[in-house]
Short mmCIF file of C-alpha atoms in Angstrom, two decimals:
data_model
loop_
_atom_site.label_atom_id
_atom_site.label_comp_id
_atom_site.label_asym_id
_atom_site.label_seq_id
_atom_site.Cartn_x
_atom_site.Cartn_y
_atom_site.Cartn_z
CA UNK T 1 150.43 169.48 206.44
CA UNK T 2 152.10 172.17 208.48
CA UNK T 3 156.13 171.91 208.11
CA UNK T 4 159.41 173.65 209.58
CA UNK T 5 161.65 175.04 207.56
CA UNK T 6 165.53 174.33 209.64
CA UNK T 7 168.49 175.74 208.15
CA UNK T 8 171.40 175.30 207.47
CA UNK T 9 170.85 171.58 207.35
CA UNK T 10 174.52 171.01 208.39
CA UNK T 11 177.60 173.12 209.49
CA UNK T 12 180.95 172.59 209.87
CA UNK T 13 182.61 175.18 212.12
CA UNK T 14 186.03 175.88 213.52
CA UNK T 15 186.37 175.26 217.71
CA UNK T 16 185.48 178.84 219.23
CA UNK T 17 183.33 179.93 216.82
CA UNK T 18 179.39 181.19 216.93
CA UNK T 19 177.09 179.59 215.74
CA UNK T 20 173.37 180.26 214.26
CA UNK T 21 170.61 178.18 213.11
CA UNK T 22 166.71 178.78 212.31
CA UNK T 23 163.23 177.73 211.66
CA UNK T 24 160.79 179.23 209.76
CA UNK T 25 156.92 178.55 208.85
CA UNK T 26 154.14 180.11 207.10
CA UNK T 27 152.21 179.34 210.34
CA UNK T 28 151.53 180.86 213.62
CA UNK T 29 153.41 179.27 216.89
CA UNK T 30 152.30 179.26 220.40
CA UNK T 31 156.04 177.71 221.55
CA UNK T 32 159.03 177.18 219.87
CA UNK T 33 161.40 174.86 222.01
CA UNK T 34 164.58 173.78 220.79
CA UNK T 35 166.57 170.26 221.25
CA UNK T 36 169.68 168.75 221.39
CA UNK T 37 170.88 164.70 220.20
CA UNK T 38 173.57 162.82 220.45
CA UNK T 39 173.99 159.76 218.58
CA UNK T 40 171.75 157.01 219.61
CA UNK T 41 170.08 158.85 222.19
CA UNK T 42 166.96 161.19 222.59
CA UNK T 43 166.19 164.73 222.21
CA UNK T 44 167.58 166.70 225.17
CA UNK T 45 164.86 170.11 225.27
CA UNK T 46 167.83 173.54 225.80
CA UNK T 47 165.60 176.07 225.21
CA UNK T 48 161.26 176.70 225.77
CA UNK T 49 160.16 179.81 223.99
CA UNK T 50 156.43 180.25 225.01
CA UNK T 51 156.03 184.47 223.69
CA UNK T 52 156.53 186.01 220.58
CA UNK T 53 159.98 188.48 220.89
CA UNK T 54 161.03 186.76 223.71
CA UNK T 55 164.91 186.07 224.03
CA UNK T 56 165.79 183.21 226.49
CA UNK T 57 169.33 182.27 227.21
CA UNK T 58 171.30 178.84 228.69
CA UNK T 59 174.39 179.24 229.20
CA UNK T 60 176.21 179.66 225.64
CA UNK T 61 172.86 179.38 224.14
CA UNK T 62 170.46 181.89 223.31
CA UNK T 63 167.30 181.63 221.44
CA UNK T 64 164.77 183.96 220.11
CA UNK T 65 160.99 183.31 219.66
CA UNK T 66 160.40 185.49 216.70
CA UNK T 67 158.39 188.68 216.93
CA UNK T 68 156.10 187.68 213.75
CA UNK T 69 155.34 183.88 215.67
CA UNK T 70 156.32 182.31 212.66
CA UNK T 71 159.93 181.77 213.47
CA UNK T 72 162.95 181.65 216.04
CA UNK T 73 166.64 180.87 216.33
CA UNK T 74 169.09 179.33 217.91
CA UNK T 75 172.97 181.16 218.94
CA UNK T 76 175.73 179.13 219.99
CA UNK T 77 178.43 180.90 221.40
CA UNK T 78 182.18 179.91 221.42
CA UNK T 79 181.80 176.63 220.50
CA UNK T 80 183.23 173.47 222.33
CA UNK T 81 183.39 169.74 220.69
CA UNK T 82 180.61 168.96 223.25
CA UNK T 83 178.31 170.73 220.84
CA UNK T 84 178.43 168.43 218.12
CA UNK T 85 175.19 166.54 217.60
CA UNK T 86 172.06 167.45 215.62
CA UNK T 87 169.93 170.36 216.37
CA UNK T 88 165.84 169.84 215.97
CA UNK T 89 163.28 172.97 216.35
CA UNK T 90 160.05 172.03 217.44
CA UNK T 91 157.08 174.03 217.34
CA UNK T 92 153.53 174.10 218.70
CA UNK T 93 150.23 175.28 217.28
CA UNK T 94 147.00 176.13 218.83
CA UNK T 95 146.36 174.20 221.74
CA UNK T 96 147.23 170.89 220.25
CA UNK T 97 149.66 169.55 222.32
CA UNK T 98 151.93 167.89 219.37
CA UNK T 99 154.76 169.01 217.77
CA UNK T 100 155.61 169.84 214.30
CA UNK T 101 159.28 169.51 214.00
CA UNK T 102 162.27 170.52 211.96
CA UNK T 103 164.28 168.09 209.79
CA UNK T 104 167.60 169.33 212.20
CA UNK T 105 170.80 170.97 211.90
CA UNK T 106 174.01 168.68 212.15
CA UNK T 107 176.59 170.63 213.46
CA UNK T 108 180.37 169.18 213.27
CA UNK T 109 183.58 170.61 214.41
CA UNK T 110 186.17 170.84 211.86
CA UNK T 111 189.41 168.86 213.55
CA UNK H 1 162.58 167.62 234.07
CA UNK H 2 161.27 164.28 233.84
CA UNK H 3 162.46 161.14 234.56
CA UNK H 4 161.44 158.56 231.10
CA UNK H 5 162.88 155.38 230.50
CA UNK H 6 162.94 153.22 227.62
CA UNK H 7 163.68 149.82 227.19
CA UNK H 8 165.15 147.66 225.86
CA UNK H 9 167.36 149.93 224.57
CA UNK H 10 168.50 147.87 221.64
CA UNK H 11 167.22 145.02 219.99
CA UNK H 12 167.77 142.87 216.99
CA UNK H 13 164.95 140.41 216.11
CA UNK H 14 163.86 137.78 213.46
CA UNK H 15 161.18 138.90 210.65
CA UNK H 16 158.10 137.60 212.23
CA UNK H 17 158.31 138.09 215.98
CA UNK H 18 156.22 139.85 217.98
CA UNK H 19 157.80 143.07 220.36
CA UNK H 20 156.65 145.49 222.55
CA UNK H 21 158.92 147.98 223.48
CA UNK H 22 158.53 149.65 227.22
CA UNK H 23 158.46 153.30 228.42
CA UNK H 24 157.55 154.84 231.98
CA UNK H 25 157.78 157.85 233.23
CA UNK H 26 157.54 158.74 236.94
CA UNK H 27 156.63 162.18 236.82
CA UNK H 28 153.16 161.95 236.42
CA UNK H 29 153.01 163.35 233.11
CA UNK H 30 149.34 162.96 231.46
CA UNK H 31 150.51 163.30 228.06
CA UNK H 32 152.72 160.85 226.55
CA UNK H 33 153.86 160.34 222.84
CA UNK H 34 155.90 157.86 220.27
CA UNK H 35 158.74 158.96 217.46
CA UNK H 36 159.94 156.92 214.95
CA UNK H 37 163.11 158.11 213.93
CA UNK H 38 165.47 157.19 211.30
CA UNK H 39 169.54 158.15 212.03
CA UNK H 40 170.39 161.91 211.83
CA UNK H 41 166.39 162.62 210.26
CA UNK H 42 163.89 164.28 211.51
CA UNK H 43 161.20 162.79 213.72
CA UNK H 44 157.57 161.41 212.93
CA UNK H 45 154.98 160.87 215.63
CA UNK H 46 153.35 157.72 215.14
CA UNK H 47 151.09 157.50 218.60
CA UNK H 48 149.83 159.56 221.24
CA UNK H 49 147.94 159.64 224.59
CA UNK H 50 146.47 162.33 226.35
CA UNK H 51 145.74 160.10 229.65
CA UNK H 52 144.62 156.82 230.74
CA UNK H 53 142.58 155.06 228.37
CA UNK H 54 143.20 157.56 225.51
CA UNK H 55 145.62 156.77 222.63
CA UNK H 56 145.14 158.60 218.82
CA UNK H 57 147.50 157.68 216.16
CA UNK H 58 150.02 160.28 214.99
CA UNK H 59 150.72 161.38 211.45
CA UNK H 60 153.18 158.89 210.58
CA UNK H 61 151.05 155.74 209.05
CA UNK H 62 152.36 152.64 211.61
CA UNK H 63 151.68 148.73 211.80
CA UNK H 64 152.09 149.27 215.86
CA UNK H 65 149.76 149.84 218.48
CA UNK H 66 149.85 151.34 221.79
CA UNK H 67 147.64 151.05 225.18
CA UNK H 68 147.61 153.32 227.95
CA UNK H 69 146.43 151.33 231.19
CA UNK H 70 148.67 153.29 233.82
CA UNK H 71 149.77 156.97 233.53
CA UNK H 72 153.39 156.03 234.11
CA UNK H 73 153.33 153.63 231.20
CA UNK H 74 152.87 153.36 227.28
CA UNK H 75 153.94 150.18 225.63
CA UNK H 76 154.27 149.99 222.10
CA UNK H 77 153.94 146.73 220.46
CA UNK H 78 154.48 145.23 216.92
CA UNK H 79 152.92 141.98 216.46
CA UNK H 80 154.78 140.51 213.64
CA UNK H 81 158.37 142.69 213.04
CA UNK H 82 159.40 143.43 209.53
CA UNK H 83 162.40 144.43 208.31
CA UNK H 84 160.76 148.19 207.48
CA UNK H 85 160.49 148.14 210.58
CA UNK H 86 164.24 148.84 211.34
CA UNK H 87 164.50 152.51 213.22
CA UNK H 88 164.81 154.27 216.33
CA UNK H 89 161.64 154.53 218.37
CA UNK H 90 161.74 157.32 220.76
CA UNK H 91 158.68 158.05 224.08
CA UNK H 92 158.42 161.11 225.40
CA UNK H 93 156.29 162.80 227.97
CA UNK H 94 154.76 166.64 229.12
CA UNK H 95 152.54 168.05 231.41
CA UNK H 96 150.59 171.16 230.93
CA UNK H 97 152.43 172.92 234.20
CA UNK H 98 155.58 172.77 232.50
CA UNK H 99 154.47 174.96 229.29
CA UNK H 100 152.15 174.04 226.52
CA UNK H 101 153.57 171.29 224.25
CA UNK H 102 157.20 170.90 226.67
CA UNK H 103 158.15 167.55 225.74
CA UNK H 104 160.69 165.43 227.60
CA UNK H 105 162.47 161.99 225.68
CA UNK H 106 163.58 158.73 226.33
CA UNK H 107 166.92 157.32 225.48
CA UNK H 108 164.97 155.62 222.43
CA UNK H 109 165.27 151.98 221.38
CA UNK H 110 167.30 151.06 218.42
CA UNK H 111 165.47 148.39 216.69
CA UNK H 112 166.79 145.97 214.42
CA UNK H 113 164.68 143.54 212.37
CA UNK H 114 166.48 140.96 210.16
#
């Protein structure tokens, strides 16, 4: 079936720092949206990407839907300890409405 | 963004039992969908609804089914729990005016089967 490749599959990063994750696919995406969770909760959408080279920012976030289609990433700026959680790509194809989704990027603070 | 509840939001149950787990959401959306998701994995659709009277299973293989009487609500039930069934179950919800394939989540239900 159609998969996401999501890298790095974790990171441990400093307070302050940037941050950058990706997807990839050998297929064609009509969106790319990209979610947040924290521990026992759900997916929390940051950032809709609905055209390829478009660059979409909220607040210390800023994603890219990739000019190709087939991939996009995620920037996190400055980071706080509020951004720990796991970070999930999703994409769409065609005019199905599900997802195909990445296996996530843990991100953890370093104390 | 839409409102989507879950509930219960955790529950721990004998081998056996039968469970249906509850979502609404009050925003109308046509479109609604369940995850099963294991801790810190990715997720795996294992039913979805494009409206009332519509429900298509996903591409995760599940013992559960799913009706869709109402729009605001898409019950998933499991008539006899197992303990493979032990996992995070997770509804969300979209609506083709807020951009193709935007979908909003639940809090999820952590389900424990013993």
């Amino acid at each position: 079936g159609q998969q996401l490749n999501q890298s790095p599959q974790s990171m441990f990063i400093q307070e302050g720092e940037d941050v950058s994750m990706n997807c990839t696919s050998s297929s064609i995406f009509n969106t790319w949206l990209w979610y947040k969770q924290d521990p026992g909760e759900g997916p929390v959408l940051l950032i809709a990407l609905y055209k390829a080279g478009e660059l979409t920012s909220n607040g210390r976030l800023t994603a890219q839907f990739g000019i190709t289609r087939k991939d996009s990433f995620l920037n996190i700026s400055a980071s706080i300890p509020s951004d720990v959680g796991i970070y999930f790509c999703a994409g769409q194809l065609g005019s199905n409405y599900q997802l195909i989704w990445g296996a996530g990027t843990k991100l953890i603070i370093k104390p | 963004e839409a409102d989507i509840y879950q509930t219960p939001r955790y529950l721990v149950i004998g081998t056996g039992k039968k469970i249906t787990l509850e979502c609404s959401q009050t925003m109308g959306h046509d479109k609604m969908y369940w995850y099963q998701q294991d801790p810190g994995m990715e997720l795996h659709l294992i039913h979805y609804s494009y409206g009332v009277n519509s429900t298509e299973k996903g591409d995760l293989s599940s013992e559960s089914t799913v009706s869709r009487i109402r729009t605001e609500h898409f019950p998933l039930t499991l008539e006899s729990a197992r303990p493979s069934h032990t996992s995070q179950y997770l509804c969300a919800s979209s609506a083709p005016g807020q951009g193709l394939g935007t979908q909003y989540f639940g809090p999820g239900t952590r389900l424990t089967v013993l």
